[in-house]
PDB file of C-alpha atoms in Angstrom:
ATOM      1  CA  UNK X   1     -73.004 109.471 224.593  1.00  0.00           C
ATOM      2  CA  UNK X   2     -70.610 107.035 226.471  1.00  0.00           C
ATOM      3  CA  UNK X   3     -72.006 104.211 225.285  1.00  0.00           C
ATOM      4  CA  UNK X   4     -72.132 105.057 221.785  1.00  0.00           C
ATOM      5  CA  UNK X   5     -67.996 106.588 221.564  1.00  0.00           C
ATOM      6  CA  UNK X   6     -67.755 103.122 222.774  1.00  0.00           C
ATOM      7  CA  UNK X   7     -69.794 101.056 220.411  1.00  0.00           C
ATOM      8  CA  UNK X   8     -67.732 103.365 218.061  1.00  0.00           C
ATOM      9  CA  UNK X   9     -64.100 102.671 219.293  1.00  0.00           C
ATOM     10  CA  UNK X  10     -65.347  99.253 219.089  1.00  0.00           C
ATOM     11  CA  UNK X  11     -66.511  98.815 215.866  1.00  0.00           C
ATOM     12  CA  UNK X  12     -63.157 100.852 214.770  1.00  0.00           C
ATOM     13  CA  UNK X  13     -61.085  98.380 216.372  1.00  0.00           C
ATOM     14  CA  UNK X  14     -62.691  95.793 214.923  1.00  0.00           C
ATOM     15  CA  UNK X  15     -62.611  97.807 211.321  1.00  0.00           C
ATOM     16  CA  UNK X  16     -58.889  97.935 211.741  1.00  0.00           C
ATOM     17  CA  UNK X  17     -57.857  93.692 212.665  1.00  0.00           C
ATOM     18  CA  UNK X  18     -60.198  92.833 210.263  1.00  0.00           C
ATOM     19  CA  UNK X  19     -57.654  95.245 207.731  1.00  0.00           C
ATOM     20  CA  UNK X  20     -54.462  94.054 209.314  1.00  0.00           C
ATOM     21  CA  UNK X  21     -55.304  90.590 208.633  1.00  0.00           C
ATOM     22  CA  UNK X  22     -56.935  91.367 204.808  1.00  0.00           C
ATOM     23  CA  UNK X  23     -54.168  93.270 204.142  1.00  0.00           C
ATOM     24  CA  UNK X  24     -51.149  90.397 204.738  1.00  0.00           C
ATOM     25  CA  UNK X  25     -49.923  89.307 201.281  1.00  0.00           C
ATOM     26  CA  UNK X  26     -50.188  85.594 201.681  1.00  0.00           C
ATOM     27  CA  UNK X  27     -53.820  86.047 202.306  1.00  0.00           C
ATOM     28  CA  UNK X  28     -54.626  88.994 199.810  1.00  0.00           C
ATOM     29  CA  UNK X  29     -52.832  87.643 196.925  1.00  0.00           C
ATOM     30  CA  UNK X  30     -52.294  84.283 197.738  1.00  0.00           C
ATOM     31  CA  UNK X  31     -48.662  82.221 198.535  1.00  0.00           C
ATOM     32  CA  UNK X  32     -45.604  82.808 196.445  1.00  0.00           C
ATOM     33  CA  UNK X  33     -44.587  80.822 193.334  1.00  0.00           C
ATOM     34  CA  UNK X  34     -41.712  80.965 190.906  1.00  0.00           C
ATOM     35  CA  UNK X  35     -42.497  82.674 187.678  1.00  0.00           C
ATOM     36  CA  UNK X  36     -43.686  80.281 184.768  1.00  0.00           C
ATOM     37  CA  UNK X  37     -42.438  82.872 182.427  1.00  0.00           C
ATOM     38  CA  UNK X  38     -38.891  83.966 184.209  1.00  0.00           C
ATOM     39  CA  UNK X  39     -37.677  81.729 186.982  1.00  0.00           C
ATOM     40  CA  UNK X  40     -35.734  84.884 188.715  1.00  0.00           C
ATOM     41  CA  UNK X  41     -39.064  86.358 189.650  1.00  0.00           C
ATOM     42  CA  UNK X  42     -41.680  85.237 192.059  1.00  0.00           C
ATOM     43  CA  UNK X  43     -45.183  86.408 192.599  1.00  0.00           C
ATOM     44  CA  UNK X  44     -48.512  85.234 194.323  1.00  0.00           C
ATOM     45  CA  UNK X  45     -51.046  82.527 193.215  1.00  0.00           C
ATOM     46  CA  UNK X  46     -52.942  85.073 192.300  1.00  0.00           C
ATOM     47  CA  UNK X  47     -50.153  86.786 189.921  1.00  0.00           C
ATOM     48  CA  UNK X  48     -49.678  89.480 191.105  1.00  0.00           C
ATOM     49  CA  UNK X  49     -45.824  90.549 191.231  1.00  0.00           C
ATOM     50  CA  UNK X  50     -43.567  89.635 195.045  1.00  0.00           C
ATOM     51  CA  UNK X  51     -40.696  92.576 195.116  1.00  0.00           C
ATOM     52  CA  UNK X  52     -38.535  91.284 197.528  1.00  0.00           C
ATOM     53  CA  UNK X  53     -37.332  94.283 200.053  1.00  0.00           C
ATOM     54  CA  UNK X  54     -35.553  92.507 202.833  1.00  0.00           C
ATOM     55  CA  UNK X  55     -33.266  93.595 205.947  1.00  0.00           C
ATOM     56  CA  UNK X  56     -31.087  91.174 206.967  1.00  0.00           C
ATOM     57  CA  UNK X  57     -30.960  90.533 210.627  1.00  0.00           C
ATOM     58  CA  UNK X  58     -28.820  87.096 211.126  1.00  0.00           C
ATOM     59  CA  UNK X  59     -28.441  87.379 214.606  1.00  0.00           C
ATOM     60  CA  UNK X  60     -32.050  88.137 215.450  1.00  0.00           C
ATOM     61  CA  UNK X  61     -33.006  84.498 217.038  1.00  0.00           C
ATOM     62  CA  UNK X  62     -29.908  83.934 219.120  1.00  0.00           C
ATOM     63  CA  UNK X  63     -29.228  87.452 220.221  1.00  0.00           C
ATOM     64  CA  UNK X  64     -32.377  89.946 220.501  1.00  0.00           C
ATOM     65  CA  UNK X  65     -35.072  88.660 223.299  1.00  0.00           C
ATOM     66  CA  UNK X  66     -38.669  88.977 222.643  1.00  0.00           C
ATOM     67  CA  UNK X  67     -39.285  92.500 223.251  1.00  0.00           C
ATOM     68  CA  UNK X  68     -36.148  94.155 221.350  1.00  0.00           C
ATOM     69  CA  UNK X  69     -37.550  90.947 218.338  1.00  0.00           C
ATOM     70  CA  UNK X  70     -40.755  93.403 218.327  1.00  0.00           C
ATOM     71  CA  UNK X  71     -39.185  96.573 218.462  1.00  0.00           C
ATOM     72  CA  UNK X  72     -36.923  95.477 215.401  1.00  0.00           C
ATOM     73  CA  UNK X  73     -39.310  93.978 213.061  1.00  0.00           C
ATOM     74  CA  UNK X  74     -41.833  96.709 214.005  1.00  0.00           C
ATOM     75  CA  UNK X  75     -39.467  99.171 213.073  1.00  0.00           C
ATOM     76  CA  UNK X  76     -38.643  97.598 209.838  1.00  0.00           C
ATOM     77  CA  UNK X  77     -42.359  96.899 208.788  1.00  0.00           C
ATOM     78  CA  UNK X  78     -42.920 100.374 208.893  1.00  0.00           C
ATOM     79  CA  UNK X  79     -39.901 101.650 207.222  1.00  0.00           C
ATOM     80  CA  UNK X  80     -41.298  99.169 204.334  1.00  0.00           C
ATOM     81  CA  UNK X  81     -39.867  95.802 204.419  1.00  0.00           C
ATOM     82  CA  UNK X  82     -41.212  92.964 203.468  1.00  0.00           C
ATOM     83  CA  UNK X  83     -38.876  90.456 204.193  1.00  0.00           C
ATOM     84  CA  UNK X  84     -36.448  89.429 207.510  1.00  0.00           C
ATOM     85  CA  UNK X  85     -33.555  87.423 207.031  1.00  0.00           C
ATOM     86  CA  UNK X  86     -32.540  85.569 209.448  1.00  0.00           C
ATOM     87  CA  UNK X  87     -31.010  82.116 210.256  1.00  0.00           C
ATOM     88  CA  UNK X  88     -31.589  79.363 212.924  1.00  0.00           C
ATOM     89  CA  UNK X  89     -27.748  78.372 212.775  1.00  0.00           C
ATOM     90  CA  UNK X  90     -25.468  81.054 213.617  1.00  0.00           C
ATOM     91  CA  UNK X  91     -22.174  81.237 211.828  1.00  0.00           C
ATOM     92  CA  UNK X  92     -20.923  82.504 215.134  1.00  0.00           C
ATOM     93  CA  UNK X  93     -21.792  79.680 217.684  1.00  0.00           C
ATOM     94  CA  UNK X  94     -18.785  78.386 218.106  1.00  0.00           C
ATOM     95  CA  UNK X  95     -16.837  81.681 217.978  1.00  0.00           C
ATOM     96  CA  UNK X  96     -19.012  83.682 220.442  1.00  0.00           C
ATOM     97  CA  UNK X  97     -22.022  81.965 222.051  1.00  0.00           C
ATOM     98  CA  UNK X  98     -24.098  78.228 221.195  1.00  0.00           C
ATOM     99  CA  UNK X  99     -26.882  79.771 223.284  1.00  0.00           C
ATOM    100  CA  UNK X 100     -29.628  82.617 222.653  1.00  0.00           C
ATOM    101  CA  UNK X 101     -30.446  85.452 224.008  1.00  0.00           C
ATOM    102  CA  UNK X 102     -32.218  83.095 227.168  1.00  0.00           C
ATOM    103  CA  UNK X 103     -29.493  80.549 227.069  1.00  0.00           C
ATOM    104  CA  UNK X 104     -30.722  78.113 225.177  1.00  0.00           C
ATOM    105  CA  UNK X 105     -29.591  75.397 222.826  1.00  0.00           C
ATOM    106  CA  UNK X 106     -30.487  74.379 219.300  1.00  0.00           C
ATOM    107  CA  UNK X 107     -29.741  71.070 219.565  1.00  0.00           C
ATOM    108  CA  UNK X 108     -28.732  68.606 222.326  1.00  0.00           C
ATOM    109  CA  UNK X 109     -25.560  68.049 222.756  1.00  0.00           C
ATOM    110  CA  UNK X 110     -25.062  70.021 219.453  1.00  0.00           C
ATOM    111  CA  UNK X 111     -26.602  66.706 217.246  1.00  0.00           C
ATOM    112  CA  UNK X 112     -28.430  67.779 214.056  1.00  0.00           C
ATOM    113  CA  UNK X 113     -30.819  65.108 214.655  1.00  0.00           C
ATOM    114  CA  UNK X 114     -31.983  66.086 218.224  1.00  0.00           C
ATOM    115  CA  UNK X 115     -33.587  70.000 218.705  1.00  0.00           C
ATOM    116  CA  UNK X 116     -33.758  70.752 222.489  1.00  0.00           C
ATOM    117  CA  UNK X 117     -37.564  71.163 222.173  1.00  0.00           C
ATOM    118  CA  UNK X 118     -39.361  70.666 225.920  1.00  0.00           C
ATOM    119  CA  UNK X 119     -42.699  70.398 227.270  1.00  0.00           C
ATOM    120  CA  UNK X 120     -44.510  73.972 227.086  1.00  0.00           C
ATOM    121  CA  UNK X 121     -44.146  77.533 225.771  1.00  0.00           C
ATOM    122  CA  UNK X 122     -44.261  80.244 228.754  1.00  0.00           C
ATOM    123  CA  UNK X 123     -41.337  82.668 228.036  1.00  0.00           C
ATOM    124  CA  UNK X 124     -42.470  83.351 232.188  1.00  0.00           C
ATOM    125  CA  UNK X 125     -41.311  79.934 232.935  1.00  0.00           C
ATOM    126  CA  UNK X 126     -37.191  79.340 231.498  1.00  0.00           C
ATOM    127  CA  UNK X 127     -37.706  75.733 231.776  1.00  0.00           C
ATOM    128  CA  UNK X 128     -40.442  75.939 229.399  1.00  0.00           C
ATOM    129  CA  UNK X 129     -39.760  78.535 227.029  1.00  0.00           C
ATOM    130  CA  UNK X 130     -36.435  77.095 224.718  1.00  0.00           C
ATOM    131  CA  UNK X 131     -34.915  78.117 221.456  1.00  0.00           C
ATOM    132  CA  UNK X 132     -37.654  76.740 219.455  1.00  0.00           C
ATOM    133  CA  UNK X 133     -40.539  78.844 220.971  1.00  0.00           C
ATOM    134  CA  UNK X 134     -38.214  81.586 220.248  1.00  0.00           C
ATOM    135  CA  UNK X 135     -38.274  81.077 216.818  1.00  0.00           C
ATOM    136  CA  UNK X 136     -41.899  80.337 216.616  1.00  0.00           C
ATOM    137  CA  UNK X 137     -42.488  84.114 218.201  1.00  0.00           C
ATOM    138  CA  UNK X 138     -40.231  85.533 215.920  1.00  0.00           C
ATOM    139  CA  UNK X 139     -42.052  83.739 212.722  1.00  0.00           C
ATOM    140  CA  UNK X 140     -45.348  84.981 214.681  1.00  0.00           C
ATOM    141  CA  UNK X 141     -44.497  88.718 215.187  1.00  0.00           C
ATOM    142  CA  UNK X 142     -43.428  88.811 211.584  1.00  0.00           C
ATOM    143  CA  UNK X 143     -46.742  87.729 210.472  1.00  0.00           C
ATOM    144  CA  UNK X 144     -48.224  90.044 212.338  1.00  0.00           C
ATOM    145  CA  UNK X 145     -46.496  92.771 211.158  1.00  0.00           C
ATOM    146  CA  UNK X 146     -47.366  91.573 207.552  1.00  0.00           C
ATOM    147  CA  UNK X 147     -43.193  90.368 207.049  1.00  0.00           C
ATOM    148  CA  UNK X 148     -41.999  87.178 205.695  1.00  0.00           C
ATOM    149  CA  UNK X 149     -39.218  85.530 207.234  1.00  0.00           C
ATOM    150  CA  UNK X 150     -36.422  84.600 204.826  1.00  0.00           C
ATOM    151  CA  UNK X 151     -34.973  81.541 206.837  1.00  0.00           C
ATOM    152  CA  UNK X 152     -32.256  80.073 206.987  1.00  0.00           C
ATOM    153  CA  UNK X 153     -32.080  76.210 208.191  1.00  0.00           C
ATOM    154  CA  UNK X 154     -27.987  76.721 208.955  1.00  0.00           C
ATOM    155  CA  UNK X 155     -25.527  78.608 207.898  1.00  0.00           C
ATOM    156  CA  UNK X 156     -23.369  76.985 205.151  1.00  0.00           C
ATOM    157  CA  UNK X 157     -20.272  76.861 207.968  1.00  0.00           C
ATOM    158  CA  UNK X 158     -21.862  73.725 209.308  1.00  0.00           C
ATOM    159  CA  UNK X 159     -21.829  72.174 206.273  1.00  0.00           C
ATOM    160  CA  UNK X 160     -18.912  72.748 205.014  1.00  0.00           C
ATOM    161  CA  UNK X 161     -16.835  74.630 207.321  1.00  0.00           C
ATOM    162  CA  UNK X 162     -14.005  76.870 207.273  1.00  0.00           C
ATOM    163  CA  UNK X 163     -12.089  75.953 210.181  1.00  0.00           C
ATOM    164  CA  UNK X 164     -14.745  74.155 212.325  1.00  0.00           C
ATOM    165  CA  UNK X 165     -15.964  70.581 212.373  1.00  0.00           C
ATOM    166  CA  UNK X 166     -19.133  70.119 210.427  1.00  0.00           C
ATOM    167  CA  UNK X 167     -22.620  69.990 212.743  1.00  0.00           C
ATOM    168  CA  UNK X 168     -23.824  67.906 209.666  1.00  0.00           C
ATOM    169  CA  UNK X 169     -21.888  65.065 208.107  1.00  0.00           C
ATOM    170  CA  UNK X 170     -24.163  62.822 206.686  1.00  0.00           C
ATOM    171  CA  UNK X 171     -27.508  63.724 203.970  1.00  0.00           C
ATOM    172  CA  UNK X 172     -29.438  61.816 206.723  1.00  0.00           C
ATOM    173  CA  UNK X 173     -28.620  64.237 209.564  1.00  0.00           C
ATOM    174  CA  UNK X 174     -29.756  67.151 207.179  1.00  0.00           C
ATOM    175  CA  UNK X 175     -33.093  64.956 205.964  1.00  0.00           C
ATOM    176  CA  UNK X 176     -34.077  64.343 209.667  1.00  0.00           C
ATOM    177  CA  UNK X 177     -33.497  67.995 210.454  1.00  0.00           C
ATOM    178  CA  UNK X 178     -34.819  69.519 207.389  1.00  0.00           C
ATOM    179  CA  UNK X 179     -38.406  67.626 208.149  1.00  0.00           C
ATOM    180  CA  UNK X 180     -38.372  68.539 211.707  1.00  0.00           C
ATOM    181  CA  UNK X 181     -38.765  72.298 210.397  1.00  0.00           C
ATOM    182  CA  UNK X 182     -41.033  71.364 207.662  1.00  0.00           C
ATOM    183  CA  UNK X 183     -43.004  69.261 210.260  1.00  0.00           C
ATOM    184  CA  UNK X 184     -43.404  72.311 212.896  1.00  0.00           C
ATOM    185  CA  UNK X 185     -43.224  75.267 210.412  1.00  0.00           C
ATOM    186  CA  UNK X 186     -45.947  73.916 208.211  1.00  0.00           C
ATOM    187  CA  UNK X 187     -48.739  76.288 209.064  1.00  0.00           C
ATOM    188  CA  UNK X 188     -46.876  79.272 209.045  1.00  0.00           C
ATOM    189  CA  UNK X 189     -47.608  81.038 205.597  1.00  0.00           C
ATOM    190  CA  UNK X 190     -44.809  83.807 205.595  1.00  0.00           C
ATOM    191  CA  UNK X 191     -42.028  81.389 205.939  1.00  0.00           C
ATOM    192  CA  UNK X 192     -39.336  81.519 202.695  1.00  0.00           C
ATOM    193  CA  UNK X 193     -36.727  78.836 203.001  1.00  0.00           C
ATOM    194  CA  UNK X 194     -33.376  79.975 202.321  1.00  0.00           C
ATOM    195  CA  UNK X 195     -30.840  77.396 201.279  1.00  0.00           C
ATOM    196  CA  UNK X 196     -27.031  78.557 201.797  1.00  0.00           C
ATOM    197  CA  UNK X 197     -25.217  81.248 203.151  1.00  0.00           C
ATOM    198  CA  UNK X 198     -21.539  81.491 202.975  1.00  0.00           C
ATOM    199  CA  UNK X 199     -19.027  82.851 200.442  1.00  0.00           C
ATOM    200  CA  UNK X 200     -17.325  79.521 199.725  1.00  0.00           C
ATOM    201  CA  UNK X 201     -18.544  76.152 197.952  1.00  0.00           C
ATOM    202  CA  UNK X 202     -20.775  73.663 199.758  1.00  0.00           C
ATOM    203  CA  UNK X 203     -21.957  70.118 199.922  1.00  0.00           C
ATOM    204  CA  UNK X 204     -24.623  70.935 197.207  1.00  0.00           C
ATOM    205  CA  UNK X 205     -26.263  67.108 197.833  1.00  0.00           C
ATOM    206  CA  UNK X 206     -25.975  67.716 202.056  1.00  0.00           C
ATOM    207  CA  UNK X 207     -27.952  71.604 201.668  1.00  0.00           C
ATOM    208  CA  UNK X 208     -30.665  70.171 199.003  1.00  0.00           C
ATOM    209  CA  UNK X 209     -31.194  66.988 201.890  1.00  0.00           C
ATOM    210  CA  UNK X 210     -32.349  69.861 204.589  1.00  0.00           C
ATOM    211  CA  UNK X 211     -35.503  70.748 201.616  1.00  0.00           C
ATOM    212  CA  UNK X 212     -36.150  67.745 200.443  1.00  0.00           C
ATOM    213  CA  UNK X 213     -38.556  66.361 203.220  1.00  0.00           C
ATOM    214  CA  UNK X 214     -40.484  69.426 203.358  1.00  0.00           C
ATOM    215  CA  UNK X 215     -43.595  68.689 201.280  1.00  0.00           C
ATOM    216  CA  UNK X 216     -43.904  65.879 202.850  1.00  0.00           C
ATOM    217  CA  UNK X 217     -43.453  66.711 206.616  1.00  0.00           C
ATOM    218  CA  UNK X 218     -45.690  69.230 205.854  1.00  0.00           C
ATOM    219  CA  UNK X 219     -48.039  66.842 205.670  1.00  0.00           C
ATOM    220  CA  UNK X 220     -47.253  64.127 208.251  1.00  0.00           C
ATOM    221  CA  UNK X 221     -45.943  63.531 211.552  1.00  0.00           C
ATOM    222  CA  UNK X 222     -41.918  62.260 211.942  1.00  0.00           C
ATOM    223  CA  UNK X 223     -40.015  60.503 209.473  1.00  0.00           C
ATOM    224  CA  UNK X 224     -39.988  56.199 210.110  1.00  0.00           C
TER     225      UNK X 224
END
């Protein structure tokens, strides 16, 4: 009788991943596209209709660590989300902290061009585990949990700023940066770039340089 509640919790369990995974959009319906018929709209490849229900969680990558990350988008998912907003720049870096949760950089030495990226991925081991494996969980959980992320490369501030100095002056920094993300996020399927965030004009030519690269690095290694 053991043996067969089991084979039966088993088979359940197995019942149930094999649902969870059938059951995320991008593989049910396909990825999203804009509308041929009305460019405001998306849907899947396989037209069926995207409704866009997102929370907007800005802070998420620099101030939640991995376990409240879960507990967040968890909570969300269930509530019926489909979409976390959320952006790899802080508007607030210079104001309150340049480090996340773990106290870790974006950059080196705050340059565009250079993501503090090192050798390994153990959030056991600090040396190992840095901002970008952060962001990797968080674009792993949501998947998961059947949630795209809306990204955000940067917030507008560091583009054209307020009251700060710009993080990105020239369309080059924002090309080498934009294909480093295109370059690492290019198997993730529930990733929606987001270009812009802030209430006042921008550098339209210096935000389209961070998207430009991506269909390429998507498919290649680093830029020449």
């Amino acid at each position: 009788m053991k043996a067969i509640s089991k084979l039966l919790l088993t088979g359940s369990l197995v019942v149930l991943t094999c649902l969870a995974v059938n059951s995320q959009p991008w593989t049910k319906h396909g990825k999203l596209l804009v509308t041929q018929e009305n460019p405001h709209y998306l849907q899947h490849s396989d037209g069926s209709p995207f409704f866009w229900l997102g929370d907007t969680g800005w802070e998420m990558l620099r101030r939640l660590n991995r376990d409240e990350m879960v507990k967040y988008m968890s909570d969300r998912s269930a509530k019926g989300f489909n979409v976390i907003q959320t952006v790899i720049i802080s508007e607030f870096i210079h104001m309150d902290k340049v480090t996340n949760f773990y106290g870790d950089s974006i950059f080196v030495a705050e340059n565009p061009e250079k993501p503090m990226v090192t050798p390994g991925n153990n959030p056991a081991i600090a040396h190992e585990y840095d901002f970008w494996d952060h962001v990797d969980f968080a674009v792993e959980t949501a998947q998961k949990l059947e949630l795209y992320i809306g990204l955000v490369p940067s917030w507008g501030e560091w583009v054209t700023p307020r009251s700060d100095k710009a993080l990105f002056n020239t369309t080059d920094q924002a090309y080498n940066y934009g294909w480093f993300l295109g370059n690492r996020y290019k198997s993730a399927p529930n990733i929606i770039w987001i270009l812009g965030a802030i209430a006042i004009p921008m550098n339209g030519a210096m935000v389209l340089s961070f998207g430009v690269p991506w269909p390429k690095a998507s498919q290649m290694g680093p830029p020449d």
